[in-house]
Amino acid sequence: MAAPSLLNWRRVSSFTGPVPRARHGHRAVAIRELMIIFGGGNEGIADELHVYNTVTNQWFLPAVRGDIPPGCAAHGFVCDGTRILVFGGMVEYGRYSNELYELQASRWLWKKVKPYPPSSGLPPCPRLGHSFSLYGNKCYLFGGLANESEDSNNNVPRYLNDFYELELQHGSGVVGWSIPVTKGIVPSPRESHTAVIYCRRDSGSPKMYVFGGMCGARLDDLWQLDLETMSWSKPETKGTVPLPRSLHTASVIGNKMYIFGGWVPHKGENIETSPHDCEWRCTSSFSYLNLDTAEWTTLVSDSQEDKKNSRPRPRAGHCAVAIGTRLYFWSGRDGYKKALNSQVCCKDLWYLDTEKPPAPSQVQLIKATTNSFHVKWDEVPTVEGYLLQLNTDLPYQAVSSDSSATPNMQGVRMDPHRQGSNSIIPNSISDTMNSAKSEHTAMKGTSLKNKPEPKASTDSNATLHSSLATNASNHNSCVVDMLRKNEGPHTSANIGVLSSCLDLRTVIPETSVSSTVSNAQTMVTQQTIKTESSSTNGAVVKDETSLTTFSTKSEVDETCALPATKISRVEAHAAVMPFSKETPSNPMTTMKAGERQWCDVGIFKNNTALVSQFYLLPKGKQSISKIGNADVPDYSLLKKQDLVPGTGYRFRVAAINGCGIGPFSKISEFKTCIPGFPGAPSAVRISKNVEGIHLSWEPPTSPSGNILEYSAYLAIRTAQIQDNPSQLVFMRIYCGLKTSCIVTAGQLANAHIDYTSRPAIVFRISAKNEKGYGPATQVRWLQGNNKKAPLN
């Protein structure tokens, strides 16, 4: 964590949509990138549900339905997946609730639920200011404030320290309350405290930590409950304990519990001599407790004054939400008096990055041309930009430093508050989160780096490999075009199409390797909503008369991003292919990638970049500017170099947030193209017929001459695949000029069912012109979740 002086608070100012009125006593939870706020009070108790999208900086009011609960304040509010539970709270002055409501956020549907009472004892009484914490399939209720009087206008407060367990049903609904038998000394009664649950990764049982609260006077004690043994204890802590407080927030990120704000004693007050009579005030102090070492660390002390408005002003009754490693704070009340009529509510929204962002996924190729790459990587939540770098074995030669000639730069200066440009009010949470099953096209890019394999084909017309060997002068020359959306007719067989461009042609050898090395590029694009991304694991290629082996070692790394983008990385070792004399002789060095200077492509706001140039960084002469706590060059002072055709470039990317630049991704390597070869076939469609299935496609959008023939391949079952499921074996099922073919039931009976994601049969289709075969389009035909024959 950064030192207190380096905390980089950000106030969000450029948001859109209906902003909720300022309030206190509200609660908030996070579902992915969404902050969901309910309840609270300010000139009446609020009953609306407000949602803030931290990616698009947009507020919206979802159209909720069902058993909509009354407005409440100081209630329990927890999130389990995409359902939210609300318990208790103040529904009007002096009248508290013990009702339980469930919100299915995927449909914005409210439902009042009635849990069974405990087998012995009474259910929880109406209350406010309690803690309500979720772990696994159980919620834990502790403490709060009850009203002993039946007259809501005659409030007789009773502080509580009772403890309940609420068992949840999977997905929706609850089972009932129970009263666990606990050991040890129970914490004193209190309300407006905080409780979080934390479990160490390496060992140990989950533990609930209760801090502070109010019981006539504010408290600063810390309690721990072991949820397996149900034993209470007071852990011994190191460091400076925060001042006694209530109405603060506690949030867990990693192994740290962050405490912010609340009501604390007035400066100079002796709370030990007059705890009930002293004055209290709001604070903006900020501390964390390391839950592994039990050590407190003060990040912003109570004595530090903020004269520049560079961090949230003092407040209590606010809400805090952790999204990734970023903390968001919204609203709350400000003031020095306890009297309600003197409170002023804050209207501001702030966030703070608590640590540097993790490394993004490897850079993936979307499209390659002779002098540019269109690349992409998985989004990292809550970041302000990405630093993309490359390195190459070619000597660096600077070109014009005219900053106007930088189409790849998407803005070095970023608006940290505006991370998305599309502001569309969603109808449901699934629309908002752009989940992997939403109606969005997802993309997966894959690069292959191929190494020698001694096997070769004996029939030059029979296999894809022989085509590659015959046309060894291809040198990765095709422009890999992004495929248009392909969606085959959906039938009872659950047909879905996943198309990919697969370039298996030879490229320039690296002289640092003693033997000939063949490199290839692959681009995979998810095309239909019923298809999940899959890795393109290199292949064994076979047809009716001969077999050629592509011995493949693959590494797949899949993650889900926002919006729904899955990217995988595959490295393959393919068969040896001789090189033509037409191979360009670019000057290469034997220097390893790690020994070459990494050059900046630029800083990009989004997770995609068009790369045609890069910046040269003279050693010791960089002009440094700041983005957050990150030192970055002043690109306007640097020289640039263009990309060169037929050349290999290594890429890596790092994310940037308020704490600085995070670690770099693993390295990816791509080569620019040489013109002349056809693009990949597109618009692939699959439909059933009496003979089997009808497979059709459109010619390449970039044929680069006349198309001489097409080849279609089917992944088939072999003992080799059973031993190594990551290696596919392909049999050629068609070769000709037509843009369609019939795949017979007999051929489909031998099809391999690929389970890398959802079960599917895999096809590949490629086009050939005068120079040779271009990249192949890969199609995944979804088969449902069973292992029946494809046409059953």
Short mmCIF file of N, CA and C in Angstrom, two decimals, residues 293-368:
data_model
loop_
_atom_site.label_atom_id
_atom_site.label_comp_id
_atom_site.label_asym_id
_atom_site.label_seq_id
_atom_site.Cartn_x
_atom_site.Cartn_y
_atom_site.Cartn_z
N THR A 293 -1.55 -10.41 10.15
CA THR A 293 -0.57 -10.07 11.19
C THR A 293 -1.19 -9.30 12.36
N ALA A 294 -2.47 -8.92 12.26
CA ALA A 294 -3.17 -8.15 13.30
C ALA A 294 -2.45 -6.83 13.59
N GLU A 295 -1.95 -6.17 12.55
CA GLU A 295 -1.26 -4.89 12.73
C GLU A 295 -2.04 -3.77 12.05
N TRP A 296 -2.27 -2.70 12.82
CA TRP A 296 -2.94 -1.51 12.29
C TRP A 296 -1.94 -0.61 11.58
N THR A 297 -2.35 -0.02 10.48
CA THR A 297 -1.55 0.98 9.77
C THR A 297 -2.43 2.19 9.49
N THR A 298 -1.94 3.37 9.88
CA THR A 298 -2.68 4.60 9.64
C THR A 298 -2.28 5.17 8.29
N LEU A 299 -3.25 5.35 7.42
CA LEU A 299 -3.00 5.94 6.10
C LEU A 299 -3.29 7.43 6.09
N VAL A 300 -4.37 7.83 6.70
CA VAL A 300 -4.70 9.25 6.89
C VAL A 300 -5.09 9.41 8.35
N SER A 301 -4.28 10.15 9.10
CA SER A 301 -4.57 10.31 10.53
C SER A 301 -5.67 11.32 10.74
N ASP A 302 -6.21 11.31 11.94
CA ASP A 302 -7.31 12.22 12.24
C ASP A 302 -6.83 13.67 12.32
N SER A 303 -5.52 13.85 12.52
CA SER A 303 -4.99 15.21 12.65
C SER A 303 -4.61 15.83 11.31
N GLN A 304 -4.56 15.01 10.25
CA GLN A 304 -4.18 15.54 8.94
C GLN A 304 -5.33 16.33 8.33
N GLU A 305 -5.10 17.60 8.09
CA GLU A 305 -6.12 18.43 7.47
C GLU A 305 -5.90 18.48 5.96
N ASP A 306 -6.99 18.52 5.26
CA ASP A 306 -6.94 18.54 3.80
C ASP A 306 -7.37 19.92 3.33
N LYS A 307 -6.40 20.74 2.93
CA LYS A 307 -6.69 22.09 2.50
C LYS A 307 -6.90 22.20 0.99
N LYS A 308 -6.62 21.14 0.26
CA LYS A 308 -6.71 21.18 -1.19
C LYS A 308 -7.90 20.39 -1.73
N ASN A 309 -8.75 19.89 -0.84
CA ASN A 309 -9.89 19.06 -1.26
C ASN A 309 -9.43 17.89 -2.13
N SER A 310 -8.30 17.30 -1.75
CA SER A 310 -7.74 16.20 -2.53
C SER A 310 -8.17 14.84 -2.03
N ARG A 311 -9.03 14.82 -1.03
CA ARG A 311 -9.58 13.55 -0.56
C ARG A 311 -10.96 13.82 0.05
N PRO A 312 -11.75 12.77 0.30
CA PRO A 312 -13.11 12.99 0.83
C PRO A 312 -13.08 13.75 2.15
N ARG A 313 -14.02 14.67 2.29
CA ARG A 313 -14.09 15.41 3.54
C ARG A 313 -14.69 14.50 4.62
N PRO A 314 -14.61 14.88 5.88
CA PRO A 314 -15.13 14.02 6.96
C PRO A 314 -16.59 13.69 6.75
N ARG A 315 -16.95 12.46 7.14
CA ARG A 315 -18.32 11.99 6.96
C ARG A 315 -18.60 10.77 7.82
N ALA A 316 -19.88 10.49 8.01
CA ALA A 316 -20.34 9.30 8.72
C ALA A 316 -21.63 8.84 8.07
N GLY A 317 -21.95 7.56 8.25
CA GLY A 317 -23.17 7.03 7.65
C GLY A 317 -23.09 6.93 6.14
N HIS A 318 -21.90 6.93 5.58
CA HIS A 318 -21.66 6.81 4.14
C HIS A 318 -21.68 5.33 3.75
N CYS A 319 -21.42 5.03 2.50
CA CYS A 319 -21.26 3.64 2.08
C CYS A 319 -19.92 3.47 1.40
N ALA A 320 -19.40 2.27 1.47
CA ALA A 320 -18.12 1.93 0.84
C ALA A 320 -18.27 0.59 0.13
N VAL A 321 -17.71 0.49 -1.07
CA VAL A 321 -17.79 -0.73 -1.85
C VAL A 321 -16.41 -1.02 -2.44
N ALA A 322 -16.00 -2.27 -2.36
CA ALA A 322 -14.74 -2.69 -2.98
C ALA A 322 -15.06 -3.35 -4.32
N ILE A 323 -14.48 -2.82 -5.38
CA ILE A 323 -14.59 -3.42 -6.72
C ILE A 323 -13.17 -3.68 -7.19
N GLY A 324 -12.81 -4.95 -7.26
CA GLY A 324 -11.42 -5.28 -7.51
C GLY A 324 -10.57 -4.81 -6.35
N THR A 325 -9.53 -4.06 -6.64
CA THR A 325 -8.67 -3.50 -5.59
C THR A 325 -8.96 -2.02 -5.39
N ARG A 326 -10.10 -1.57 -5.87
CA ARG A 326 -10.48 -0.16 -5.76
C ARG A 326 -11.62 -0.01 -4.77
N LEU A 327 -11.53 1.01 -3.91
CA LEU A 327 -12.58 1.33 -2.94
C LEU A 327 -13.36 2.56 -3.42
N TYR A 328 -14.68 2.43 -3.43
CA TYR A 328 -15.57 3.55 -3.75
C TYR A 328 -16.29 4.00 -2.48
N PHE A 329 -16.43 5.33 -2.33
CA PHE A 329 -17.15 5.91 -1.19
C PHE A 329 -18.18 6.89 -1.75
N TRP A 330 -19.41 6.82 -1.21
CA TRP A 330 -20.44 7.73 -1.70
C TRP A 330 -21.28 8.28 -0.55
N SER A 331 -21.50 9.58 -0.58
CA SER A 331 -22.42 10.33 0.26
C SER A 331 -22.08 10.17 1.74
N GLY A 332 -23.09 10.17 2.62
CA GLY A 332 -22.88 10.22 4.06
C GLY A 332 -23.19 11.60 4.59
N ARG A 333 -23.16 11.74 5.89
CA ARG A 333 -23.49 13.03 6.49
C ARG A 333 -22.24 13.67 7.09
N ASP A 334 -22.24 14.99 7.08
CA ASP A 334 -21.12 15.76 7.58
C ASP A 334 -21.63 16.70 8.66
N GLY A 335 -20.82 17.02 9.66
CA GLY A 335 -21.25 17.94 10.70
C GLY A 335 -20.66 17.55 12.03
N TYR A 336 -20.88 18.40 13.02
CA TYR A 336 -20.26 18.22 14.33
C TYR A 336 -21.26 17.90 15.43
N LYS A 337 -22.53 18.16 15.19
CA LYS A 337 -23.51 17.96 16.25
C LYS A 337 -24.25 16.65 16.05
N LYS A 338 -24.71 16.09 17.14
CA LYS A 338 -25.47 14.86 17.07
C LYS A 338 -26.92 15.10 16.65
N ALA A 339 -27.39 16.32 16.84
CA ALA A 339 -28.79 16.61 16.50
C ALA A 339 -29.01 16.40 15.01
N LEU A 340 -30.05 15.68 14.67
CA LEU A 340 -30.30 15.32 13.28
C LEU A 340 -30.54 16.55 12.41
N ASN A 341 -31.16 17.59 12.98
CA ASN A 341 -31.49 18.73 12.14
C ASN A 341 -30.28 19.58 11.78
N SER A 342 -29.11 19.24 12.31
CA SER A 342 -27.92 20.01 11.96
C SER A 342 -27.02 19.27 10.97
N GLN A 343 -27.49 18.13 10.49
CA GLN A 343 -26.65 17.33 9.60
C GLN A 343 -26.75 17.83 8.16
N VAL A 344 -25.62 17.82 7.49
CA VAL A 344 -25.54 18.14 6.07
C VAL A 344 -24.98 16.92 5.36
N CYS A 345 -25.64 16.46 4.31
CA CYS A 345 -25.20 15.26 3.61
C CYS A 345 -24.26 15.60 2.46
N CYS A 346 -23.25 14.78 2.31
CA CYS A 346 -22.30 14.93 1.20
C CYS A 346 -22.93 14.39 -0.08
N LYS A 347 -22.54 14.96 -1.19
CA LYS A 347 -23.09 14.53 -2.48
C LYS A 347 -22.02 13.89 -3.37
N ASP A 348 -20.83 13.73 -2.87
CA ASP A 348 -19.70 13.37 -3.72
C ASP A 348 -19.44 11.86 -3.76
N LEU A 349 -18.81 11.43 -4.86
CA LEU A 349 -18.40 10.05 -5.08
C LEU A 349 -16.89 10.03 -5.29
N TRP A 350 -16.20 9.21 -4.50
CA TRP A 350 -14.75 9.12 -4.55
C TRP A 350 -14.34 7.67 -4.73
N TYR A 351 -13.11 7.50 -5.25
CA TYR A 351 -12.53 6.16 -5.22
C TYR A 351 -11.04 6.24 -4.94
N LEU A 352 -10.50 5.12 -4.50
CA LEU A 352 -9.09 5.02 -4.15
C LEU A 352 -8.59 3.64 -4.56
N ASP A 353 -7.51 3.62 -5.34
CA ASP A 353 -6.86 2.35 -5.66
C ASP A 353 -5.95 1.97 -4.50
N THR A 354 -6.11 0.76 -4.02
CA THR A 354 -5.37 0.33 -2.83
C THR A 354 -4.06 -0.36 -3.18
N GLU A 355 -3.89 -0.80 -4.41
CA GLU A 355 -2.63 -1.41 -4.83
C GLU A 355 -2.55 -1.36 -6.35
N LYS A 356 -1.35 -1.61 -6.87
CA LYS A 356 -1.17 -1.60 -8.31
C LYS A 356 -2.00 -2.71 -8.95
N PRO A 357 -2.43 -2.52 -10.20
CA PRO A 357 -3.28 -3.54 -10.84
C PRO A 357 -2.49 -4.79 -11.18
N PRO A 358 -3.16 -5.92 -11.31
CA PRO A 358 -2.48 -7.16 -11.72
C PRO A 358 -2.09 -7.10 -13.18
N ALA A 359 -1.28 -8.06 -13.60
CA ALA A 359 -0.86 -8.13 -15.00
C ALA A 359 -2.04 -8.50 -15.88
N PRO A 360 -2.21 -7.85 -17.01
CA PRO A 360 -3.26 -8.26 -17.96
C PRO A 360 -2.90 -9.61 -18.60
N SER A 361 -3.84 -10.13 -19.39
CA SER A 361 -3.56 -11.32 -20.17
C SER A 361 -2.57 -10.99 -21.27
N GLN A 362 -2.06 -12.01 -21.92
CA GLN A 362 -1.15 -11.78 -23.02
C GLN A 362 -1.83 -11.01 -24.15
N VAL A 363 -1.05 -10.24 -24.87
CA VAL A 363 -1.57 -9.50 -26.02
C VAL A 363 -1.96 -10.51 -27.09
N GLN A 364 -3.13 -10.30 -27.69
CA GLN A 364 -3.66 -11.21 -28.71
C GLN A 364 -3.86 -10.46 -30.02
N LEU A 365 -3.71 -11.19 -31.10
CA LEU A 365 -3.81 -10.59 -32.43
C LEU A 365 -5.25 -10.63 -32.94
N ILE A 366 -5.75 -9.48 -33.38
CA ILE A 366 -7.04 -9.41 -34.06
C ILE A 366 -6.83 -9.38 -35.57
N LYS A 367 -5.89 -8.54 -36.01
CA LYS A 367 -5.67 -8.39 -37.45
C LYS A 367 -4.22 -7.98 -37.67
N ALA A 368 -3.60 -8.58 -38.67
CA ALA A 368 -2.24 -8.22 -39.04
C ALA A 368 -2.22 -7.74 -40.48
#
